[in-house]
């Protein structure tokens, strides 16, 4: 995310004009389907479609689980990215590619994998049930786990790239000055990483918000418990397409709001 | 975001079906891209018949198409199997097909309203609910009312999909209100949760329980007869192989079709 495009006014002239054609096509590919959605929406019916109790439940559930899984992504993903980028343990290259697995796995397969691990017959699931008496599938916890599973690679990959790109000279200087590893991490690595964490958070929250396949496979679909906005869209599309489209628009608005709020700080911050 | 984008495209497709003011998306006289025009006199030889059929018809229709092809040398039958509502969306948005077989009347009605059906739809099969449980029925579930026992994890379809509305009908007729752990958007997800062992019981169709082989067992219950689901079949408007399509429809409704459908658990409809 190095902002050579806008870091100072003079750099605008440096964008080769040929790029404008593929860039416009790329933008059209992203924007036009949404326009198609808007064109077919009966805007006068929109408010009544959106304030049904089931869509409000789905919206609330999506925001809560998205926030929780993004927090989990940060708590687990930041240390993982630092270890992957800095540690010199054998097999680290292999570990780096393993972390990308959720990106390649079709989400439904990811959901099945979670079910086979944490479900009633999964070995970790059996352990958890015998220790706590609780079952994971069909709970809101399962939604958060599924979202964290699919979203975390986005955070880890963007952080790891930033860490490896920036090198470790500041950390080395800090340790030659006598700082302990934990102090180096807290006072040097983390502050340097903040802009990348910002964009990683946006990416993983957006991914968690749109999560569908792993959730429906692992957590099921029950109003106010596991039926997030994308699942509600899918369920509604079976009967009432207008309502499904309205919900999809709601999802888009939420995503755009979140990105607009979080992005300037993280991405502008990235221009050093 | 990829999933979201895909979802949006799907939803955009869905949206198309709703605007009835649009001109019909299938042209009545354009020959299908996949099907060359039939030679006069030799009905359908060298032709391709495209059949859009509900996912639950996958096994029976695939077998039937082989028999049909054997009877009509040179004809090849191609399938698109998916959820009925998805197929209706594709048809109303201009997909080329000759025959449409829906898993319920509601989706066939949508196709008729969308102006993509030629003539009348005819019922050809029925399906009813059964309780899918683990092989050997370890929880000893014997009736619909047993599903309400405490400590059981029960999964059903959402009321928005046919298997869910059938379940609701049974609930109303029996006075037993289920408290499912999940209301899935499609019957295969219900089956998957029983197969994985995460649900003790699930309400699925008889044919789904059968197609799972030995991985689940079906517990039939008498109240299911109050919520029979009927499968209609029809010819798609603008079919380049309308004659052959009619023959396929009659074949499905005829003795060979009945035998094949019965084999996988469907009930059949007397003309």
Coordinates of C-alpha atoms in Angstrom, one line a residue:
Chain A
X1 CA 0.0 0.0 0.0
X2 CA 2.8 2.5 -0.7
X3 CA 1.0 5.6 -1.9
X4 CA 3.2 6.8 -4.7
X5 CA 0.0 7.8 -6.5
X6 CA -0.9 10.6 -4.1
X7 CA 1.9 11.3 -1.7
X8 CA 2.6 14.7 -3.3
X9 CA 0.8 16.6 -6.1
X10 CA 3.7 16.4 -8.5
X11 CA 3.6 12.6 -8.6
X12 CA 0.2 12.6 -10.4
X13 CA 1.9 13.4 -13.7
X14 CA 4.0 10.3 -13.4
X15 CA 1.1 7.9 -13.9
X16 CA 1.4 6.6 -17.5
X17 CA -1.8 7.4 -19.3
X18 CA -2.0 3.9 -20.8
X19 CA -2.9 2.6 -17.4
X20 CA -6.2 4.5 -17.6
X21 CA -7.8 2.0 -19.9
X22 CA -7.3 -1.2 -17.8
X23 CA -7.9 0.9 -14.7
X24 CA -11.3 2.1 -16.0
X25 CA -12.2 -1.5 -17.0
X26 CA -11.2 -2.7 -13.5
X27 CA -13.3 0.0 -11.9
X28 CA -16.3 -0.8 -14.2
X29 CA -16.0 -4.5 -13.3
X30 CA -16.4 -3.6 -9.6
X31 CA -18.9 -0.8 -9.9
X32 CA -21.3 -1.8 -12.7
X33 CA -22.7 -4.9 -11.1
X34 CA -23.6 -2.8 -8.1
X35 CA -25.2 -0.3 -10.5
X36 CA -27.1 -3.2 -12.0
X37 CA -28.4 -4.0 -8.5
X38 CA -29.4 -0.5 -7.9
X39 CA -31.3 -0.2 -11.2
X40 CA -33.4 -3.2 -10.4
X41 CA -34.2 -2.1 -6.9
X42 CA -37.6 -0.6 -6.0
X43 CA -36.2 2.2 -3.9
X44 CA -39.7 3.1 -2.5
X45 CA -40.1 -0.3 -1.0
X46 CA -36.5 -0.3 0.4
X47 CA -37.3 1.1 3.9
X48 CA -40.1 -1.4 4.5
X49 CA -37.9 -4.3 3.3
X50 CA -35.0 -3.4 5.5
X51 CA -36.8 -2.8 8.8
X52 CA -38.2 -6.3 9.1
X53 CA -37.2 -7.9 12.4
X54 CA -35.3 -10.7 10.6
X55 CA -33.1 -8.3 8.6
X56 CA -32.4 -6.2 11.7
X57 CA -31.4 -9.3 13.6
X58 CA -29.2 -10.4 10.7
X59 CA -27.6 -6.9 10.5
X60 CA -26.9 -6.8 14.3
X61 CA -25.5 -10.4 14.2
X62 CA -23.3 -9.6 11.3
X63 CA -21.8 -6.4 13.0
X64 CA -21.3 -8.2 16.3
X65 CA -19.7 -11.3 14.8
X66 CA -17.7 -9.3 12.3
X67 CA -16.2 -7.1 15.1
X68 CA -15.5 -10.1 17.3
X69 CA -13.8 -12.1 14.5
X70 CA -11.8 -9.0 13.5
X71 CA -10.6 -8.7 17.1
X72 CA -9.7 -12.4 17.1
X73 CA -7.8 -11.9 13.8
X74 CA -5.8 -9.0 15.3
X75 CA -5.0 -10.8 18.6
X76 CA -3.9 -14.0 16.8
X77 CA -2.9 -12.7 13.4
X78 CA -0.5 -10.0 14.4
X79 CA 1.7 -12.3 16.5
X80 CA 1.6 -14.9 13.7
X81 CA 2.7 -12.4 11.1
X82 CA 5.6 -11.2 13.2
X83 CA 6.7 -14.8 13.9
X84 CA 6.4 -15.7 10.2
X85 CA 8.3 -12.6 9.1
X86 CA 11.0 -12.5 11.7
X87 CA 11.6 -15.9 13.3
X88 CA 14.2 -18.2 11.8
X89 CA 12.8 -21.6 12.6
X90 CA 13.1 -24.5 10.2
X91 CA 10.1 -25.0 7.9
X92 CA 9.0 -21.4 8.1
X93 CA 8.5 -21.2 4.3
X94 CA 6.1 -24.2 4.5
X95 CA 4.3 -22.5 7.4
X96 CA 3.9 -19.3 5.4
X97 CA 2.1 -21.2 2.7
X98 CA 0.0 -23.2 5.2
X99 CA -1.4 -19.9 6.5
X100 CA -2.7 -19.1 3.0
X101 CA -4.9 -22.3 3.0
X102 CA -8.2 -20.6 3.9
X103 CA -7.7 -18.3 0.9
X104 CA -7.6 -21.2 -1.5
X105 CA -10.1 -23.5 0.2
X106 CA -13.6 -23.1 -1.1
X107 CA -15.4 -21.7 2.0
X108 CA -17.8 -24.6 2.1
X109 CA -14.9 -27.0 2.4
X110 CA -13.4 -24.7 5.1
X111 CA -16.7 -25.0 7.0
X112 CA -16.7 -28.8 6.6
X113 CA -13.1 -28.9 7.9
X114 CA -14.2 -26.9 11.0
X115 CA -17.2 -29.2 11.4
X116 CA -15.0 -32.3 11.3
X117 CA -12.6 -30.7 13.9
X118 CA -15.0 -28.9 16.2
X119 CA -18.2 -30.7 15.5
X120 CA -19.8 -33.3 17.7
X121 CA -17.7 -36.1 16.2
X122 CA -14.6 -34.0 15.7
X123 CA -11.7 -34.8 18.1
X124 CA -11.4 -31.3 19.4
X125 CA -15.2 -31.0 19.6
X126 CA -15.4 -34.2 21.7
X127 CA -12.7 -32.8 24.0
X128 CA -14.5 -29.4 24.4
X129 CA -17.8 -31.0 25.0
X130 CA -16.4 -33.3 27.7
X131 CA -14.6 -30.5 29.4
X132 CA -17.3 -27.8 29.2
X133 CA -20.5 -29.6 28.3
X134 CA -20.9 -27.1 25.4
X135 CA -21.1 -27.8 21.7
X136 CA -19.8 -25.4 19.1
X137 CA -21.8 -26.0 15.9
X138 CA -25.0 -24.0 15.6
X139 CA -23.8 -21.3 18.0
X140 CA -22.8 -17.7 17.5
X141 CA -19.3 -18.8 18.6
X142 CA -19.2 -21.1 15.5
X143 CA -20.0 -18.0 13.3
X144 CA -17.1 -16.1 14.8
X145 CA -14.7 -19.1 14.4
X146 CA -15.7 -19.5 10.8
X147 CA -15.3 -15.8 10.0
X148 CA -11.9 -15.7 11.8
X149 CA -10.8 -18.8 9.8
X150 CA -11.5 -17.2 6.4
X151 CA -10.5 -13.6 7.3
X152 CA -7.3 -14.0 9.2
X153 CA -5.1 -14.8 6.2
X154 CA -5.9 -11.3 4.8
X155 CA -4.5 -9.7 7.9
X156 CA -1.5 -12.0 8.2
X157 CA -0.5 -11.6 4.6
X158 CA -0.7 -7.8 4.5
X159 CA 1.2 -7.5 7.8
X160 CA 3.9 -10.1 6.8
X161 CA 4.4 -8.3 3.5
X162 CA 4.9 -4.9 5.3
X163 CA 7.2 -6.5 7.9
X164 CA 9.5 -8.1 5.4
X165 CA 9.4 -5.1 3.1
X166 CA 10.5 -2.7 5.8
X167 CA 13.3 -4.9 7.1
X168 CA 14.4 -5.2 10.7
X169 CA 17.1 -2.5 11.0
X170 CA 15.1 -0.5 13.6
X171 CA 14.6 -3.6 15.7
X172 CA 18.3 -4.4 15.5
X173 CA 19.3 -0.9 16.5
X174 CA 16.9 -1.1 19.5
X175 CA 18.3 -4.4 20.6
X176 CA 21.9 -3.2 20.3
X177 CA 20.8 -0.4 22.6
X178 CA 19.8 -3.0 25.1
X179 CA 16.1 -3.4 24.6
X180 CA 14.7 -6.8 25.4
X181 CA 12.7 -8.6 22.6
X182 CA 9.4 -7.8 24.2
X183 CA 10.3 -4.2 24.5
X184 CA 11.4 -4.1 20.9
X185 CA 8.1 -5.7 19.8
X186 CA 6.0 -3.3 21.9
X187 CA 8.0 0.0 21.2
X188 CA 9.4 -0.6 17.7
X189 CA 7.7 -3.3 15.7
X190 CA 4.1 -2.6 16.7
X191 CA 4.2 1.2 16.1
X192 CA 5.8 0.6 12.7
X193 CA 3.1 -1.9 11.9
X194 CA 0.1 0.2 12.9
X195 CA -0.8 1.5 9.4
X196 CA -0.6 -2.1 8.0
X197 CA -2.7 -3.4 10.9
X198 CA -5.2 -0.7 10.0
X199 CA -5.5 -1.9 6.4
X200 CA -5.4 -5.6 7.5
X201 CA -8.3 -4.9 9.9
X202 CA -10.4 -3.4 7.1
X203 CA -9.7 -6.3 4.8
X204 CA -10.5 -9.0 7.4
X205 CA -13.6 -7.2 8.6
X206 CA -14.9 -6.9 5.1
X207 CA -14.1 -10.6 4.5
X208 CA -15.8 -11.6 7.7
X209 CA -18.9 -9.4 6.9
X210 CA -19.3 -11.2 3.5
X211 CA -18.6 -14.7 4.9
X212 CA -21.1 -17.2 3.7
X213 CA -20.0 -20.7 2.8
X214 CA -18.0 -21.7 5.9
X215 CA -20.7 -20.1 8.2
X216 CA -23.6 -22.0 6.7
X217 CA -21.7 -25.3 6.7
X218 CA -20.2 -25.0 10.2
X219 CA -22.7 -22.8 12.1
X220 CA -26.0 -23.4 10.3
X221 CA -28.6 -20.8 9.8
X222 CA -30.9 -19.7 12.6
X223 CA -32.4 -16.2 13.0
X224 CA -30.7 -14.2 15.7
X225 CA -28.2 -17.0 16.5
X226 CA -26.2 -17.8 13.3
X227 CA -28.1 -16.3 10.4
X228 CA -25.8 -13.4 9.4
X229 CA -26.7 -10.9 6.6
X230 CA -25.2 -12.9 3.7
X231 CA -27.1 -16.0 5.0
X232 CA -30.3 -13.9 5.3
X233 CA -29.8 -12.7 1.7
X234 CA -29.5 -16.3 0.5
X235 CA -32.6 -17.4 2.4
X236 CA -34.6 -14.5 1.3
X237 CA -33.6 -14.9 -2.3
X238 CA -35.5 -18.2 -2.4
X239 CA -38.8 -16.4 -2.0
X240 CA -38.5 -12.6 -2.2
X241 CA -35.9 -11.3 -4.5
X242 CA -36.6 -7.7 -3.8
X243 CA -36.0 -8.2 -0.2
X244 CA -32.7 -10.1 -0.9
X245 CA -31.5 -7.2 -3.1
X246 CA -32.4 -4.7 -0.4
X247 CA -30.4 -6.7 2.1
X248 CA -27.5 -7.0 -0.3
X249 CA -27.6 -3.2 -0.6
X250 CA -27.5 -2.9 3.1
X251 CA -24.5 -5.2 3.2
X252 CA -22.8 -2.9 0.6
X253 CA -23.6 0.2 2.6
X254 CA -22.2 -1.2 5.8
X255 CA -19.1 -2.4 4.0
X256 CA -18.5 1.0 2.4
X257 CA -19.1 2.8 5.7
X258 CA -16.6 0.7 7.5
X259 CA -14.0 1.0 4.8
X260 CA -14.5 4.8 4.5
X261 CA -14.2 5.2 8.3
X262 CA -11.2 3.0 8.7
X263 CA -9.3 3.4 5.5
X264 CA -8.0 7.0 5.5
X265 CA -6.3 6.6 8.8
X266 CA -4.6 3.3 7.9
X267 CA -3.8 4.0 4.2
X268 CA -2.9 7.6 4.5
X269 CA -0.8 6.6 7.5
X270 CA 1.0 4.2 5.3
X271 CA 2.7 7.0 3.4
X272 CA 5.8 7.7 5.2
Chain B
X1 CA -15.2 -10.0 -0.8
X2 CA -15.1 -12.5 -3.6
X3 CA -18.1 -14.3 -2.1
X4 CA -19.9 -11.0 -1.7
X5 CA -19.2 -10.1 -5.3
X6 CA -20.5 -13.4 -6.4
X7 CA -23.5 -13.0 -4.2
X8 CA -24.2 -9.6 -5.7
X9 CA -24.0 -11.0 -9.2
X10 CA -26.3 -13.8 -8.2
X11 CA -28.7 -11.3 -6.6
X12 CA -28.5 -9.1 -9.7
X13 CA -29.5 -12.1 -11.7
X14 CA -32.3 -12.8 -9.3
X15 CA -33.5 -9.2 -9.6
X16 CA -34.1 -9.8 -13.3
X17 CA -36.8 -12.2 -12.7
X18 CA -38.9 -9.8 -10.8
X19 CA -39.5 -7.0 -13.3
X20 CA -42.4 -8.3 -15.2
X21 CA -42.5 -5.2 -17.4
X22 CA -39.4 -6.3 -19.2
X23 CA -39.6 -7.8 -22.6
X24 CA -39.4 -11.6 -22.5
X25 CA -35.7 -12.5 -22.5
X26 CA -36.1 -15.6 -24.7
X27 CA -36.8 -15.1 -28.3
X28 CA -39.5 -17.3 -29.7
X29 CA -37.9 -18.2 -33.0
X30 CA -34.2 -18.1 -32.4
X31 CA -32.6 -21.6 -32.7
X32 CA -30.7 -22.6 -29.6
X33 CA -27.0 -22.1 -29.8
X34 CA -26.3 -25.7 -28.7
X35 CA -28.9 -27.4 -30.8
X36 CA -28.7 -27.5 -34.6
X37 CA -32.1 -27.3 -36.4
X38 CA -33.7 -30.7 -36.7
X39 CA -33.9 -32.3 -40.2
X40 CA -37.5 -32.3 -41.4
X41 CA -39.1 -35.7 -41.0
X42 CA -36.5 -37.2 -38.7
X43 CA -37.7 -35.7 -35.4
X44 CA -34.6 -34.7 -33.4
X45 CA -31.9 -36.9 -34.9
X46 CA -28.6 -35.3 -34.3
X47 CA -30.2 -32.9 -32.0
X48 CA -29.3 -31.8 -28.4
X49 CA -32.0 -31.5 -25.8
X50 CA -31.2 -29.2 -22.9
X51 CA -33.0 -30.1 -19.7
X52 CA -33.1 -27.8 -16.7
X53 CA -33.9 -29.9 -13.7
X54 CA -34.1 -29.6 -10.0
X55 CA -31.1 -30.9 -8.1
X56 CA -33.0 -33.7 -6.5
X57 CA -33.7 -35.2 -9.9
X58 CA -30.0 -35.7 -10.7
X59 CA -29.8 -39.5 -10.4
X60 CA -33.1 -40.4 -11.8
X61 CA -32.9 -38.0 -14.8
X62 CA -29.4 -38.9 -15.7
X63 CA -30.4 -42.6 -15.9
X64 CA -33.6 -41.7 -17.8
X65 CA -31.6 -39.6 -20.3
X66 CA -29.5 -42.7 -21.2
X67 CA -32.6 -44.7 -21.9
X68 CA -34.1 -41.8 -23.9
X69 CA -30.9 -41.5 -26.0
X70 CA -30.9 -45.2 -26.7
X71 CA -34.5 -44.8 -28.0
X72 CA -33.6 -41.8 -30.1
X73 CA -30.3 -42.5 -31.9
X74 CA -28.3 -39.3 -32.5
X75 CA -30.1 -37.3 -29.8
X76 CA -28.0 -36.2 -26.9
X77 CA -29.6 -34.9 -23.7
X78 CA -27.7 -32.3 -21.6
X79 CA -28.6 -31.3 -18.1
X80 CA -28.3 -28.3 -15.9
X81 CA -29.1 -29.4 -12.3
X82 CA -29.5 -26.8 -9.6
X83 CA -32.0 -25.5 -7.1
X84 CA -35.3 -24.8 -8.8
X85 CA -35.3 -21.1 -7.9
X86 CA -31.8 -20.7 -9.4
X87 CA -33.0 -22.4 -12.6
X88 CA -36.0 -20.1 -12.9
X89 CA -33.7 -17.1 -12.5
X90 CA -31.5 -18.4 -15.3
X91 CA -34.4 -19.2 -17.6
X92 CA -36.1 -15.8 -17.0
X93 CA -32.8 -14.1 -17.7
X94 CA -32.4 -15.8 -21.1
X95 CA -30.9 -19.2 -20.6
X96 CA -31.5 -21.5 -23.5
X97 CA -33.3 -24.7 -22.5
X98 CA -35.9 -27.1 -23.9
X99 CA -37.4 -28.7 -20.8
X100 CA -37.8 -27.4 -17.2
X101 CA -38.5 -29.8 -14.3
X102 CA -39.1 -28.0 -11.0
X103 CA -39.1 -29.4 -7.5
X104 CA -42.2 -27.5 -6.6
X105 CA -45.2 -25.7 -8.0
X106 CA -44.2 -22.3 -6.7
X107 CA -41.1 -22.1 -8.8
X108 CA -42.9 -23.5 -11.9
X109 CA -45.5 -20.7 -11.3
X110 CA -42.6 -18.2 -11.2
X111 CA -41.4 -19.5 -14.5
X112 CA -44.9 -19.3 -16.0
X113 CA -45.2 -15.7 -14.8
X114 CA -41.8 -14.9 -16.2
X115 CA -43.2 -16.0 -19.6
X116 CA -40.6 -18.7 -20.3
X117 CA -43.0 -21.7 -20.3
X118 CA -44.8 -23.0 -23.4
X119 CA -48.1 -24.6 -22.7
X120 CA -49.1 -26.2 -19.4
X121 CA -46.9 -27.7 -16.8
X122 CA -47.8 -31.2 -15.8
X123 CA -47.1 -32.9 -12.5
X124 CA -44.9 -36.1 -12.8
X125 CA -43.6 -37.0 -9.4
X126 CA -44.2 -36.4 -5.7
X127 CA -41.9 -36.3 -2.7
X128 CA -42.6 -36.3 1.0
X129 CA -40.7 -35.6 4.2
X130 CA -38.9 -38.2 6.3
X131 CA -36.8 -37.9 9.4
X132 CA -33.2 -38.5 8.6
X133 CA -31.3 -40.1 11.5
X134 CA -27.9 -41.8 12.0
X135 CA -27.8 -45.4 10.8
X136 CA -29.3 -47.7 13.5
X137 CA -31.4 -44.8 14.8
X138 CA -29.3 -44.5 18.1
X139 CA -31.7 -41.9 19.6
X140 CA -34.7 -44.1 19.0
X141 CA -36.7 -41.5 17.1
X142 CA -40.0 -43.1 16.0
X143 CA -42.4 -40.3 15.4
X144 CA -42.6 -36.6 14.4
X145 CA -43.5 -35.8 18.0
X146 CA -40.2 -37.5 19.2
X147 CA -38.3 -34.6 17.5
X148 CA -39.4 -32.4 20.3
X149 CA -37.7 -34.5 23.0
X150 CA -35.3 -32.4 25.1
X151 CA -31.6 -32.9 24.4
X152 CA -32.1 -33.6 20.7
X153 CA -30.4 -31.5 18.1
X154 CA -32.9 -31.2 15.2
X155 CA -32.2 -29.4 11.9
X156 CA -34.8 -28.4 9.4
X157 CA -35.1 -26.3 6.2
X158 CA -36.0 -22.6 6.5
X159 CA -39.7 -21.9 5.8
X160 CA -38.6 -20.0 2.7
X161 CA -37.7 -23.2 0.9
X162 CA -40.0 -26.1 -0.1
X163 CA -38.8 -28.6 2.4
X164 CA -39.2 -26.0 5.2
X165 CA -42.7 -25.0 4.2
X166 CA -43.6 -28.7 4.1
X167 CA -42.2 -29.1 7.6
X168 CA -44.2 -26.1 8.8
X169 CA -47.4 -27.7 7.4
X170 CA -46.7 -30.9 9.3
X171 CA -46.1 -28.8 12.5
X172 CA -49.5 -27.2 12.0
X173 CA -51.3 -30.5 11.4
X174 CA -49.6 -32.2 14.4
X175 CA -49.6 -29.3 16.8
X176 CA -45.9 -30.1 17.5
X177 CA -43.7 -27.0 17.2
X178 CA -40.1 -27.8 16.6
X179 CA -37.2 -25.9 18.0
X180 CA -34.5 -26.5 15.4
X181 CA -30.9 -25.8 16.0
X182 CA -30.6 -24.5 12.5
X183 CA -33.0 -23.7 9.6
X184 CA -31.0 -24.4 6.5
X185 CA -31.5 -22.9 3.1
X186 CA -31.4 -26.2 1.3
X187 CA -32.2 -29.7 2.1
X188 CA -28.7 -31.0 1.3
X189 CA -27.3 -28.9 4.2
X190 CA -29.8 -30.6 6.5
X191 CA -28.6 -34.0 5.3
X192 CA -25.0 -33.0 5.7
X193 CA -25.5 -32.1 9.3
X194 CA -27.1 -35.4 10.1
X195 CA -24.4 -37.2 8.2
X196 CA -21.6 -35.4 10.1
X197 CA -23.3 -36.4 13.3
X198 CA -23.8 -32.8 14.5
X199 CA -27.5 -33.1 14.3
X200 CA -29.5 -36.0 15.8
X201 CA -32.3 -35.7 13.3
X202 CA -33.2 -33.7 10.2
X203 CA -36.3 -33.3 8.1
X204 CA -35.4 -34.2 4.5
X205 CA -37.2 -35.7 1.6
X206 CA -37.5 -39.4 1.2
X207 CA -35.3 -39.2 -2.0
X208 CA -32.6 -37.3 -0.1
X209 CA -32.5 -39.9 2.6
X210 CA -32.3 -42.7 0.0
X211 CA -29.6 -40.9 -2.1
X212 CA -27.3 -40.7 1.0
X213 CA -26.9 -44.5 0.8
X214 CA -26.2 -46.1 4.2
X215 CA -25.0 -42.9 5.8
X216 CA -28.4 -41.9 7.1
X217 CA -31.6 -43.8 7.8
X218 CA -35.1 -42.5 7.1
X219 CA -37.8 -42.7 9.7
X220 CA -41.1 -42.3 7.9
X221 CA -44.0 -40.7 9.7
X222 CA -47.7 -40.8 8.7
X223 CA -48.2 -37.0 9.0
X224 CA -45.9 -36.5 6.0
X225 CA -48.7 -37.4 3.7
X226 CA -50.4 -34.1 4.6
X227 CA -47.5 -32.2 3.0
X228 CA -46.8 -33.9 -0.3
X229 CA -44.6 -31.9 -2.7
X230 CA -45.4 -32.2 -6.4
X231 CA -42.8 -31.9 -9.2
X232 CA -44.1 -30.3 -12.4
X233 CA -42.4 -30.5 -15.8
X234 CA -42.9 -28.2 -18.8
X235 CA -41.5 -27.2 -22.2
X236 CA -39.6 -24.0 -22.3
X237 CA -40.8 -21.3 -24.6
X238 CA -38.7 -20.8 -27.7
X239 CA -37.3 -24.4 -27.6
X240 CA -35.7 -25.2 -30.9
X241 CA -36.5 -28.9 -30.2
X242 CA -40.1 -28.5 -29.0
X243 CA -41.2 -31.8 -30.5
X244 CA -38.3 -33.7 -28.9
X245 CA -38.9 -31.8 -25.7
X246 CA -42.5 -33.1 -25.7
X247 CA -41.3 -36.6 -26.2
X248 CA -38.9 -36.3 -23.3
X249 CA -41.7 -35.0 -21.1
X250 CA -43.9 -37.9 -22.1
X251 CA -41.1 -40.3 -21.5
X252 CA -40.6 -39.0 -18.0
X253 CA -44.3 -39.3 -17.3
X254 CA -44.5 -42.8 -19.0
X255 CA -43.7 -46.2 -17.5
X256 CA -39.9 -46.0 -17.9
X257 CA -39.9 -42.6 -16.1
X258 CA -42.1 -43.9 -13.3
X259 CA -40.0 -46.9 -12.7
X260 CA -36.8 -44.8 -12.5
X261 CA -38.4 -42.2 -10.3
X262 CA -39.8 -44.9 -8.0
X263 CA -36.4 -46.5 -7.7
X264 CA -34.9 -43.4 -6.0
X265 CA -37.9 -42.8 -3.7
X266 CA -40.3 -40.5 -5.6
X267 CA -44.0 -41.1 -5.7
X268 CA -45.5 -40.9 -9.1
X269 CA -48.6 -39.1 -10.4
X270 CA -51.5 -40.9 -12.2
X271 CA -52.5 -39.0 -15.3

